[in-house]
Short mmCIF file of C-alpha atoms in Angstrom, two decimals:
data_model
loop_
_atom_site.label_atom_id
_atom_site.label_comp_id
_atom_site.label_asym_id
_atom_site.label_seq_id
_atom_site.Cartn_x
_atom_site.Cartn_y
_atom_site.Cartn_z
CA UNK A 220 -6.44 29.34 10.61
CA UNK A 221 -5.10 31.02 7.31
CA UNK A 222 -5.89 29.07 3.79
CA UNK A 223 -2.92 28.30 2.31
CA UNK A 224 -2.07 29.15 -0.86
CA UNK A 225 -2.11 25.36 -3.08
CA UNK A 226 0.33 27.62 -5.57
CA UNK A 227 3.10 28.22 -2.74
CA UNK A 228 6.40 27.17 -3.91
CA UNK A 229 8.10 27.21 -0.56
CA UNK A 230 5.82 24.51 0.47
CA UNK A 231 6.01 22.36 -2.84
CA UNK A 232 9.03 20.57 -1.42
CA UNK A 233 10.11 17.78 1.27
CA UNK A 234 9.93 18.61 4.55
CA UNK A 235 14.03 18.01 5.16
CA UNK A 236 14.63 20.16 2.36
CA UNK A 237 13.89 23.17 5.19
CA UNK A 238 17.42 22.64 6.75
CA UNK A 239 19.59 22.53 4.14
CA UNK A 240 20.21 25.85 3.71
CA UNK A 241 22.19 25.42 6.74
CA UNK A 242 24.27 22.39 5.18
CA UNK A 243 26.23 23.45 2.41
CA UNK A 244 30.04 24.68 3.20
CA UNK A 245 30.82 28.08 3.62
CA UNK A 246 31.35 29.91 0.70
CA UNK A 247 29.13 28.12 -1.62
CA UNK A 248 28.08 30.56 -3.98
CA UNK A 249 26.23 28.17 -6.69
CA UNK A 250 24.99 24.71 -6.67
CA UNK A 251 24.34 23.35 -10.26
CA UNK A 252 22.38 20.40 -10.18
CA UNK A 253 20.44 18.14 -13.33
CA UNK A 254 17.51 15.71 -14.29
CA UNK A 255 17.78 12.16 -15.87
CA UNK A 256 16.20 8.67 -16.04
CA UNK A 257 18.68 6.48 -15.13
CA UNK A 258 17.11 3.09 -16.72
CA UNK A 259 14.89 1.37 -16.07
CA UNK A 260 12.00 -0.09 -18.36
CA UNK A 261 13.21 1.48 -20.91
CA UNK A 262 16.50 2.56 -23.11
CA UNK A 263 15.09 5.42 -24.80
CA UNK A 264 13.08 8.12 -23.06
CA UNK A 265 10.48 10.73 -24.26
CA UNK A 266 11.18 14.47 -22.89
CA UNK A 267 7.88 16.15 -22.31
CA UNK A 268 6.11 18.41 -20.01
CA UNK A 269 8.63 20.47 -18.34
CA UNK A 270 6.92 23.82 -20.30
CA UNK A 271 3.51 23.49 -17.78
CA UNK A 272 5.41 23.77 -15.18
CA UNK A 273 7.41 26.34 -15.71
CA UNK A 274 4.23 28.46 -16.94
CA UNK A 275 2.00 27.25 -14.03
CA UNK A 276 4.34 27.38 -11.26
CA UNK A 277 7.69 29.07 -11.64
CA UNK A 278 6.91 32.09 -13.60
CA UNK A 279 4.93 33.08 -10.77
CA UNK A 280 6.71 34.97 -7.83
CA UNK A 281 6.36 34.23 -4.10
CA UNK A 282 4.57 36.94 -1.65
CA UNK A 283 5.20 38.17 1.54
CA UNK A 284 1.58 36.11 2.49
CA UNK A 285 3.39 32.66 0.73
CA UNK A 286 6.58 33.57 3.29
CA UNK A 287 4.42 33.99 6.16
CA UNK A 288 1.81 30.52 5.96
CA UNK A 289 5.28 28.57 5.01
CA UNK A 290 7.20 30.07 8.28
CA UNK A 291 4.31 29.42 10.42
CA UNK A 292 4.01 25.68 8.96
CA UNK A 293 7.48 24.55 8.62
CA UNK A 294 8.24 25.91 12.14
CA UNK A 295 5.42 24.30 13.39
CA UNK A 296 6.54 21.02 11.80
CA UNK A 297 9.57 21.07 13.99
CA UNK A 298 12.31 22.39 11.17
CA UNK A 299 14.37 25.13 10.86
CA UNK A 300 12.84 27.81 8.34
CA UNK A 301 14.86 30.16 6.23
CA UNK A 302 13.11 33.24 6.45
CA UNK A 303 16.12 35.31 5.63
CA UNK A 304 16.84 33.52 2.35
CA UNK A 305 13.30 33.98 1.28
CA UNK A 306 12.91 36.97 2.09
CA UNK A 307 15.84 38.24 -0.38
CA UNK A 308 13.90 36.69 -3.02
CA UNK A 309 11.42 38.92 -2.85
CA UNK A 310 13.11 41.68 -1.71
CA UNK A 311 16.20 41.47 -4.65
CA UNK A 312 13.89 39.76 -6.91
CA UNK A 313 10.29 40.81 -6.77
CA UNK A 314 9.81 37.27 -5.60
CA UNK A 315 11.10 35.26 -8.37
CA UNK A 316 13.13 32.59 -8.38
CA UNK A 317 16.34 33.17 -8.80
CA UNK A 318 17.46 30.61 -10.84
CA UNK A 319 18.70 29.05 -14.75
CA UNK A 320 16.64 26.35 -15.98
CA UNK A 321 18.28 24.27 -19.51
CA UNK A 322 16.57 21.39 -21.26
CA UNK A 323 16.77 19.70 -24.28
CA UNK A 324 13.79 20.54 -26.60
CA UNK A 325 10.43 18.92 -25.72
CA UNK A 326 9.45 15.88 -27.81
CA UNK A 327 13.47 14.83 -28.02
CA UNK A 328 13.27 11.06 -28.33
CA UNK A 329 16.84 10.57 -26.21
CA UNK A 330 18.97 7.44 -24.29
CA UNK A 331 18.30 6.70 -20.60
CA UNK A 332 21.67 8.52 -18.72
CA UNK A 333 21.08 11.66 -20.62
CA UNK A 334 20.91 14.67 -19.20
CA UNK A 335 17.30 16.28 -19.75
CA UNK A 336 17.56 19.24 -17.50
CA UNK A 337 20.06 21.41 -15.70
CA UNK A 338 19.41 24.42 -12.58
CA UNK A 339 21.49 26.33 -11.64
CA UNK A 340 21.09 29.67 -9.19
CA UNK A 341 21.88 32.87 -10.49
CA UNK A 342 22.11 34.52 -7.16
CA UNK A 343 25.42 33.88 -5.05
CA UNK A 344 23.03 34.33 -1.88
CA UNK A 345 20.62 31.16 -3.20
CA UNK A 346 22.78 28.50 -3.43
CA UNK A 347 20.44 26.23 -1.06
CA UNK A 348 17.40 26.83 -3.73
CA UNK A 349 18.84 24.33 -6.51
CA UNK A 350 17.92 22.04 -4.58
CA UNK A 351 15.31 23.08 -2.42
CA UNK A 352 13.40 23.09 -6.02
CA UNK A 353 13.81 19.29 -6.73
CA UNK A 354 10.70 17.98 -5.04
CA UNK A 355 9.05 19.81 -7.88
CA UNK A 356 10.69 20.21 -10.42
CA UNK A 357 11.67 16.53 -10.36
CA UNK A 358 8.20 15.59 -10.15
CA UNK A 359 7.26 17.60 -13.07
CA UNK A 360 9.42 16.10 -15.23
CA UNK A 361 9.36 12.70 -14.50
CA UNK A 362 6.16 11.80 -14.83
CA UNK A 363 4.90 13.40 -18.13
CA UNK A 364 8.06 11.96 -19.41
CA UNK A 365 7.69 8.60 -18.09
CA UNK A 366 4.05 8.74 -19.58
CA UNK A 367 5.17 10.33 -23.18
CA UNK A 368 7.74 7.36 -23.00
CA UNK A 369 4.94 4.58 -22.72
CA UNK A 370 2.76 5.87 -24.94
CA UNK A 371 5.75 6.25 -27.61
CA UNK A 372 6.59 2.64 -27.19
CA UNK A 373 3.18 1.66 -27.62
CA UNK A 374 3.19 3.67 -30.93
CA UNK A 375 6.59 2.00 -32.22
CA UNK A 376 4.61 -1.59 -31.44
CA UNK A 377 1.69 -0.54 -33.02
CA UNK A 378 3.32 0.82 -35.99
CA UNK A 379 5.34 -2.02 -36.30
CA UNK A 380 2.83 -4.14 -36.10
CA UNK A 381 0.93 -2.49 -39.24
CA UNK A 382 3.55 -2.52 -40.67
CA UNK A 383 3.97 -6.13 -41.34
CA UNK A 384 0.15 -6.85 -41.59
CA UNK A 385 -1.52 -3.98 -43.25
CA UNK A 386 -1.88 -1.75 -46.82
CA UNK A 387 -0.82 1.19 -44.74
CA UNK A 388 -0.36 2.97 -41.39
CA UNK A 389 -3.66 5.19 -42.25
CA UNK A 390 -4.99 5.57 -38.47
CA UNK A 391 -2.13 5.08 -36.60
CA UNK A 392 -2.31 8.08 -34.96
CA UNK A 393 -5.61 6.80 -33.15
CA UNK A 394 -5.14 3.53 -32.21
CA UNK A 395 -4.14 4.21 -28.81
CA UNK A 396 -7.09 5.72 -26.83
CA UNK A 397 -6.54 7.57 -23.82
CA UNK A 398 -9.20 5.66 -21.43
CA UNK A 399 -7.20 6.90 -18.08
CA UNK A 400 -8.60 10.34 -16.65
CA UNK A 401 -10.87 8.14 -13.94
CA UNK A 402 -8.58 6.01 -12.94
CA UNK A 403 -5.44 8.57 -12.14
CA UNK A 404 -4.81 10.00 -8.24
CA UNK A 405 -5.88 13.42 -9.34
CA UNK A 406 -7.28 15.85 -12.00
CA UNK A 407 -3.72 18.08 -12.55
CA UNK A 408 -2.42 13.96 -12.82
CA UNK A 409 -5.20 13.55 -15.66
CA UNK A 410 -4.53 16.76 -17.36
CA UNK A 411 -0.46 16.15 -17.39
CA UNK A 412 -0.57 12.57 -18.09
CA UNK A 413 -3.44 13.26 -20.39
CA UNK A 414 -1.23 16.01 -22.59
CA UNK A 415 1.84 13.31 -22.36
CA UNK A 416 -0.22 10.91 -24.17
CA UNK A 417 -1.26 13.34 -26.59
CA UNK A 418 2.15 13.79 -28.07
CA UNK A 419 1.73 10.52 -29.55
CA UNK A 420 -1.81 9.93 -30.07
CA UNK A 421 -4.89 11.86 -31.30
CA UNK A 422 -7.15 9.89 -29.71
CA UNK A 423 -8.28 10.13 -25.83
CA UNK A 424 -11.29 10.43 -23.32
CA UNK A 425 -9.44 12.84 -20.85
CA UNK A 426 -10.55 16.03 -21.44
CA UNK A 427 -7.96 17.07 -18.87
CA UNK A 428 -5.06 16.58 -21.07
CA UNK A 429 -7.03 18.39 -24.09
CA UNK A 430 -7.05 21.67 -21.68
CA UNK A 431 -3.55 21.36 -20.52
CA UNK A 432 -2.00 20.57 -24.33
CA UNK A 433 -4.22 23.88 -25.40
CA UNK A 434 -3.15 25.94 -21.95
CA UNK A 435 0.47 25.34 -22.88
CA UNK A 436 1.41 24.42 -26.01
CA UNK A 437 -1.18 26.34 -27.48
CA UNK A 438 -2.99 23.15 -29.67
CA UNK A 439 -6.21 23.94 -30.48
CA UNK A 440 -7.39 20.24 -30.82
CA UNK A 441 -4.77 17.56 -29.49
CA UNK A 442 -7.30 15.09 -29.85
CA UNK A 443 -10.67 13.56 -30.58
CA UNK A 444 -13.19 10.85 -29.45
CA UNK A 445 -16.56 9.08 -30.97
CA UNK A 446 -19.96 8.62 -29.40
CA UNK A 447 -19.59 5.36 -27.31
CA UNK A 448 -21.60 3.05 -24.76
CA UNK A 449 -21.68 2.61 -21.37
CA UNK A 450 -22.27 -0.52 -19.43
CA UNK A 451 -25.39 1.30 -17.47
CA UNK A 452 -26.73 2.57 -20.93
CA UNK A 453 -26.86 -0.66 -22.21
CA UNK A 454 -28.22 -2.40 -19.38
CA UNK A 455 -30.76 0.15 -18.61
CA UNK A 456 -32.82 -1.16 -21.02
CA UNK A 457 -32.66 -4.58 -19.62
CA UNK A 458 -31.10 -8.02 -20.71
CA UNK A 459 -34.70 -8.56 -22.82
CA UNK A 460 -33.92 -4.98 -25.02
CA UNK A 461 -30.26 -5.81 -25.34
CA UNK A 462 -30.80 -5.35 -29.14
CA UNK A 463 -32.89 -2.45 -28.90
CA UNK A 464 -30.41 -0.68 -26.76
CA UNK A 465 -28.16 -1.19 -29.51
CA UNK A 466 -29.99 0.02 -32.19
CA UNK A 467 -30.66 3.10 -30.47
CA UNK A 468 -26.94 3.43 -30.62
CA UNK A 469 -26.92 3.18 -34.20
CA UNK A 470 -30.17 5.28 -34.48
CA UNK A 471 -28.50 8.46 -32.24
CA UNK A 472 -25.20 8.49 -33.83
CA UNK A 473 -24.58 6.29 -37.00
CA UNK A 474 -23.82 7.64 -40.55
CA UNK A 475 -21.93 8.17 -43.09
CA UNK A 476 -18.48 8.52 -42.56
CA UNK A 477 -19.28 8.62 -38.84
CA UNK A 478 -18.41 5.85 -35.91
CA UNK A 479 -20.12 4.47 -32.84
CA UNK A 480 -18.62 2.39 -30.15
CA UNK A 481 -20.99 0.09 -28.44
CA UNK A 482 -19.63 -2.22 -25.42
CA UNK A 483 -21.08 -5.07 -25.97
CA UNK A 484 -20.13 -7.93 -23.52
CA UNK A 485 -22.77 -6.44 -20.79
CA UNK A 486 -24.45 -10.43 -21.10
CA UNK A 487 -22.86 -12.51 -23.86
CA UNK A 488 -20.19 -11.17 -26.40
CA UNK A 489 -20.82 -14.23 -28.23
CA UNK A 490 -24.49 -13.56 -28.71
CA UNK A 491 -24.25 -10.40 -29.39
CA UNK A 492 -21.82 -10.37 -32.48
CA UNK A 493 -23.42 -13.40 -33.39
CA UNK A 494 -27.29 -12.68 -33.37
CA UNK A 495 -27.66 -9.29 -32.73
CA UNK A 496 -25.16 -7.79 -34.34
CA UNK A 497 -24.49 -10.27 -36.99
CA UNK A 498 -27.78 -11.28 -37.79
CA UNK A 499 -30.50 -8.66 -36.55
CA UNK A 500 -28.74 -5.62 -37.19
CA UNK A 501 -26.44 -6.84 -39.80
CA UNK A 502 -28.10 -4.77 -42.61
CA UNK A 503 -28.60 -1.81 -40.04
CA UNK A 504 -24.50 -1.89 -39.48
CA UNK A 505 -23.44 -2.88 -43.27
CA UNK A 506 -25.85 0.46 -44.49
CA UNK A 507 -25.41 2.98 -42.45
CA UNK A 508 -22.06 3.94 -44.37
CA UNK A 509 -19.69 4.64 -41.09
CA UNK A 510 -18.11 2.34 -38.75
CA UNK A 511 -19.70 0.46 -35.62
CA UNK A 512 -16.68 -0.26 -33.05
CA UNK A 513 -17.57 -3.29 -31.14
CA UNK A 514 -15.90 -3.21 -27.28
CA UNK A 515 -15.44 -6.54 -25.53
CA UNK A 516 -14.69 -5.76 -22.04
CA UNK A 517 -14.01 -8.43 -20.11
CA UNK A 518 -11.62 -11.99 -20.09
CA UNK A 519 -8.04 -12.70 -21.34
CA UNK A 520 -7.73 -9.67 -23.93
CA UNK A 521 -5.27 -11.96 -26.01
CA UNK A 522 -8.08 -14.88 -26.78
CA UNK A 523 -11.37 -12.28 -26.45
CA UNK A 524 -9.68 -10.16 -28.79
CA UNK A 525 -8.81 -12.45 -31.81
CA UNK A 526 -12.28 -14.65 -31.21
CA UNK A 527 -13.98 -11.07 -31.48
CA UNK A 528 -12.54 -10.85 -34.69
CA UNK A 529 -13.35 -14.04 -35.86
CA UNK A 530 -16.69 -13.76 -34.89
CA UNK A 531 -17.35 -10.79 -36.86
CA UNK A 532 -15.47 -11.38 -39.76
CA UNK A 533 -17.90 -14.91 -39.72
CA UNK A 534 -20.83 -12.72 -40.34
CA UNK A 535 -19.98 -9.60 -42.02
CA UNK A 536 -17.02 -10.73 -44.10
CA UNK A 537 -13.67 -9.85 -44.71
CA UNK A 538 -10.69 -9.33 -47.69
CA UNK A 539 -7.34 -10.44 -47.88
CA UNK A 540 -4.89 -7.82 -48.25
CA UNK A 541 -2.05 -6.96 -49.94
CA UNK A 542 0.25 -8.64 -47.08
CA UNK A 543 -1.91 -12.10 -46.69
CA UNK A 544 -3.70 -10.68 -44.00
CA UNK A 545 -7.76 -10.60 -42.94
CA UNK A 546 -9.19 -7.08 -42.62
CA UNK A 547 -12.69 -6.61 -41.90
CA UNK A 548 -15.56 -4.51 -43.94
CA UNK A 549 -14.85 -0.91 -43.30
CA UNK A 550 -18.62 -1.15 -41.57
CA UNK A 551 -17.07 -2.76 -38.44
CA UNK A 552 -14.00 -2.63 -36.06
CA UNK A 553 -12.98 -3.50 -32.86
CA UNK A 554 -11.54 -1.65 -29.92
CA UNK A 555 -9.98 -3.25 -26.61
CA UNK A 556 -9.76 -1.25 -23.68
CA UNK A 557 -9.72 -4.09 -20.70
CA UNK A 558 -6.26 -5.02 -19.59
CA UNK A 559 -4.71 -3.21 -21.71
CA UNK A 560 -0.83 -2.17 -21.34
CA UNK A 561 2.08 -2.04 -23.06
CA UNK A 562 2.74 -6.06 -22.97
CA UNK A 563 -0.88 -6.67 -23.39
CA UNK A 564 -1.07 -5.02 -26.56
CA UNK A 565 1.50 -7.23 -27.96
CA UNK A 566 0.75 -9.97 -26.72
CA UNK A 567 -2.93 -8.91 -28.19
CA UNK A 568 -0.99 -8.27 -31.82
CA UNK A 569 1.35 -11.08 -31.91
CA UNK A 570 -1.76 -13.63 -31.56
CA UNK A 571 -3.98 -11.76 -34.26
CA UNK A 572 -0.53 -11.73 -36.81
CA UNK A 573 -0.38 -15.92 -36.02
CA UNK A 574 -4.11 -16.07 -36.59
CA UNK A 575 -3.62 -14.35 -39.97
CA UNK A 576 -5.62 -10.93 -38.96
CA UNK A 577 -4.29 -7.46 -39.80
CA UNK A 578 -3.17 -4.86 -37.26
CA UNK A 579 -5.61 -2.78 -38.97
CA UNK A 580 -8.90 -3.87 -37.31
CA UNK A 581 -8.44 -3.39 -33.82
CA UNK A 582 -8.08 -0.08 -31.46
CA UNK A 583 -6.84 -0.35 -28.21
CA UNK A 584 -8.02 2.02 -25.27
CA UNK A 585 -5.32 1.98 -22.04
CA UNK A 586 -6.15 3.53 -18.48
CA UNK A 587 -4.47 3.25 -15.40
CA UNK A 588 -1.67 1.59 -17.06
CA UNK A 589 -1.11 4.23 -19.28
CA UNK A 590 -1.46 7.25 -16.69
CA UNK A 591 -1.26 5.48 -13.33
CA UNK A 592 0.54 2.63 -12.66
CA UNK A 593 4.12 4.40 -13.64
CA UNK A 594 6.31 5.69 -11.26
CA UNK A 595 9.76 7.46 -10.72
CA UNK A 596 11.09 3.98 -10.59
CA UNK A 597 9.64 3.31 -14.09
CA UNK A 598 12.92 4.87 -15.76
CA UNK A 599 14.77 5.35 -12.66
CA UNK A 600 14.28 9.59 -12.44
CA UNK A 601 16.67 11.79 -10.65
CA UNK A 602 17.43 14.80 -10.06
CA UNK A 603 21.47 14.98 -8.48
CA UNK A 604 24.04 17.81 -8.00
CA UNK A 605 26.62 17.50 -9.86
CA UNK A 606 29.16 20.83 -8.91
CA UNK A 607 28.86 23.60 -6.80
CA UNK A 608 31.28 26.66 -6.56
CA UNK A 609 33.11 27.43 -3.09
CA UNK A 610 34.60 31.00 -2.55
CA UNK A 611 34.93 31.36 -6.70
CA UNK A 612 36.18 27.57 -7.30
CA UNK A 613 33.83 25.04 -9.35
CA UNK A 614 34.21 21.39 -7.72
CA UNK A 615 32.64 17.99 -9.38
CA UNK A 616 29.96 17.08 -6.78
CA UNK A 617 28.74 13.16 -7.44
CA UNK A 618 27.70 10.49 -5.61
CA UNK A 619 29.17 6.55 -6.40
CA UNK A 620 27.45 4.50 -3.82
CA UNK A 621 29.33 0.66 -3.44
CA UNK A 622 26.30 -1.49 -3.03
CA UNK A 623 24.75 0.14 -6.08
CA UNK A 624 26.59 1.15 -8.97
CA UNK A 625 23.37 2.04 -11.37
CA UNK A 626 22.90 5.27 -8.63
CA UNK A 627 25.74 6.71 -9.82
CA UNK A 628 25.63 10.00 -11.06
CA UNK A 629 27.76 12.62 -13.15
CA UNK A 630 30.09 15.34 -12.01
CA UNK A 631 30.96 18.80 -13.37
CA UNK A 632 28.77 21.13 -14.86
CA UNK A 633 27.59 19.28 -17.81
CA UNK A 634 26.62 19.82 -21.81
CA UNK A 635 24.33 17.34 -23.95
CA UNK A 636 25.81 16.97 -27.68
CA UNK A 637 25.06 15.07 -30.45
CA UNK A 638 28.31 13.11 -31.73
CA UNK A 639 29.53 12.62 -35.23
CA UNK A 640 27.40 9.28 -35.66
CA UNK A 641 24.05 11.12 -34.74
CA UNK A 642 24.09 10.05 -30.96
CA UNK A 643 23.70 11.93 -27.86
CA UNK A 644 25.74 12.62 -24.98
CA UNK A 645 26.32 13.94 -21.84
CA UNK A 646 29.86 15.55 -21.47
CA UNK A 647 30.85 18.22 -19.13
CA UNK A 648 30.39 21.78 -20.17
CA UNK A 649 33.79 22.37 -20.22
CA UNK A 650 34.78 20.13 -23.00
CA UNK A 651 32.09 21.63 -24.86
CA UNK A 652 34.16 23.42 -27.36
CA UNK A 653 32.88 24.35 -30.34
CA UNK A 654 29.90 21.58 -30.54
CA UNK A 655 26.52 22.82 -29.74
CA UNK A 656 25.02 22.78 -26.84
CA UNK A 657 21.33 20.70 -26.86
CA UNK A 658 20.53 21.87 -23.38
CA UNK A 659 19.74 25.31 -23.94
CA UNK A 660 18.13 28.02 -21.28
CA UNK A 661 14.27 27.47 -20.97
CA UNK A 662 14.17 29.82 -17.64
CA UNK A 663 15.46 32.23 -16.20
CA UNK A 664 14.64 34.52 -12.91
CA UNK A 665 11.08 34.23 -13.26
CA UNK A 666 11.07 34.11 -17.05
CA UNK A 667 10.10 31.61 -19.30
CA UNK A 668 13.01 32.19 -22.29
CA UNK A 669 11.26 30.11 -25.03
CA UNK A 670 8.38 28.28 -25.50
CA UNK A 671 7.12 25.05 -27.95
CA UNK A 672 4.20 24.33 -29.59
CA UNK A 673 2.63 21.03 -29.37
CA UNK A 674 3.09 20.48 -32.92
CA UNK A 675 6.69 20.90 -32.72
CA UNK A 676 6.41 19.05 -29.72
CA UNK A 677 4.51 15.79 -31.44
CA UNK A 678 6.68 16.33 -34.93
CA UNK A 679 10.68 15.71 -32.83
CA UNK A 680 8.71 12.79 -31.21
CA UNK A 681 7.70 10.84 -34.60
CA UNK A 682 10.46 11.21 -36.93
CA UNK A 683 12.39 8.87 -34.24
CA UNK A 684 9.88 6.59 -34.84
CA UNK A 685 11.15 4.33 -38.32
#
């Protein structure tokens, strides 16, 4: 039995996506086909992530070995397979892919039922690969997208939120803590996700999404994290040390301008901020001149959260700032990262703005809500054709289903713009004219045409964000 290569292209698709090269009329030079999210959660969408794969996958070609393994499968799998068209590819092309890949910039902060990519094929003889490539390239898109989109929402609550309760928005860009890489279906999932996040955060545990943001986008550093606890290296040193186990913390990794994060609802939150922490190593916490981040882990977040706070500001104190609002000693903090999600967190924010306690003292860490539990239905992804040319005429290809008018999609090759009162839109490519084009060519044959940094990336993304 021959390994198969995990890189090969041909099998990166749906199995029913084997036959259609036999289902397009005759004649049908070019199929031109595009990407959007459609709705869904959301009315505003963040465009990220289509760069990896174009760099990991598509700028790749296919070999005479990939032809082979996929033959031998897809035959085996009881569909038609089109050896001929494949082999052209690598016989015309040195095995790349013949085809035009547009997109608007990464980090574009854009409406739902805009158009975020277009493919075309630049090969009269391919017209079946537009959309043999959707099974990947769809999935590429939407889900780094539907994960940059989250995470940007987040931010705008967040921000807002600081806005109306603290001095400043100092630390914004970490109080959103990527907590996810264990709890996602796979490590490429982690790393994706994990970059996604990135574009509107500094601060994460996935070490995946560091590698991938510095593999292609070329950051450096997308992020950072802090010594912090474990359950097990708490309770390791039994219910009877609970306070020892602490101060070790403090011991190993406290000090000036430095900060720890120590879970500390392995027993009794309650006893723990108010004995240990409060009164046993008050002076420990107070001195060491950094921060101790104190994690509750467990019951309704809303309630845990804002008695937390209480708790702490009972025994170390707090000011009053500028906006009427409580803000702890910059000694102590507190950081959330059960049941966290996007309605969690403001349901978490509204109750600590009632209670009279600024935005600024708490941190939220998100996991498999932030890189898991999304899906294609999230913001309604899809990737439709939209024209194809017969024997040298271009004809609008759409679908407008009766039972279900939100899955209808657009016709004619098509153009993104940016009208006279700063919006954008989708308009076909003919009535272009002179306006400029947003969707411009990322790909082509094999080629990646242009690439973006992550700065660039992370900059578009935050100066939508008033």
């Amino acid at each position: 039995m021959t390994d198969l290569s995990p890189a090969n292209i041909i099998l990166n698709a749906d199995s029913y996506k084997a036959s259609h090269f036999r289902q397009y009329p005759p004649e049908t030079t070019q199929v031109s086909s595009y990407i959007e999210a459609r709705g869904g959660e959301y009315t505003q969408t963040v465009f990220f992530g289509l760069q990896m794969f174009l760099q990991q996958y598509l700028s790749k070609p296919i070999t005479a070995a990939d032809i082979a393994d996929a033959k031998a499968i897809i035959e085996a799998h009881g569909l038609p397979f089109n050896e001929a068209g494949w082999q052209h590819i690598l016989d015309k092309h040195n095995g790349y892919l013949p085809l035009e890949i547009q997109a608007l910039p990464e980090g574009s902060v854009v409406p739902t039922q805009t158009a975020l990519v277009q493919v075309i094929n630049t090969d009269p003889a391919c017209a079946w690969l537009t959309s043999y490539i959707e099974t990947a390239l769809l999935r590429a898109v939407w889900y780094p997208t539907t994960v940059a989109t989250l995470s940007w929402h987040c931010r705008q609550t967040i921000q807002h939120a600081l806005m109306k309760t603290a001095d400043t928005c100092d630390g914004l860009d970490f109080k959103l803590h990527d907590f996810g890489a264990r709890g996602a279906s796979s490590e490429e999932s982690a790393a994706i996700g994990g970059a996604a996040h990135l574009v509107n955060f500094m601060g994460t545990d996935t070490i995946s999404g560091l590698l991938a943001a510095r593999r292609h986008y070329g950051a450096e550093m997308a992020g950072f994290s802090i010594p912090a606890a474990e359950h097990s290296t708490i309770t390791a040193w039994g219910r009877d040390n609970e306070a020892a186990a602490y101060r070790n913390m403090l011991d190993a990794f406290a000090g000036p301008g430095k900060l720890v994060a120590v879970v500390s609802d392995s027993y009794d939150l309650w006893h723990a901020i108010d004995h240990i922490w409060g009164q046993e190593l008050h002076d420990a916490v107070t001195g060491s001149g950094g921060t101790l981040v104190v994690r509750p882990d467990s019951g309704d977040p809303v309630s845990v959260v804002s008695e937390t706070l209480e708790r702490l500001m009972k025994v170390f104190g707090y000011h009053t700032n500028s906006k009427g609002f409580r803000v702890l000693p910059d000694c102590v903090r507190v950081i959330q990262g059960d049941g966290i999600s996007r309605l969690s967190i403001s349901a978490i924010l509204a109750e600590m703005e009632q209670r009279g306690l600024s935005a600024d003292n708490i941190a939220f860490g998100m996991g498999g809500e932030l890189l898991q539990k999304v899906n294609r239905d999230t913001l309604n992804f899809a990737m439709k054709t939209s024209a194809v040319n017969i024997a040298g005429q271009w004809q609008d290809v759409y679908k407008d289903p009766v039972t279900d008018s939100g899955k209808r999609s657009k016709k004619g090759r098509l153009a993104v713009i940016r009208s006279q009162a700063g919006e954008l839109q989708t308009i076909r490519e003919t009535d272009l004219g002179n306006q400029q084009n947003l969707l411009t060519p990322v790909f082509r044959n094999g080629e990646v045409l242009q690439t973006v940094s992550f700065d660039e990336i992370r900059q578009r993304a935050r100066q939508e964000i008033s």
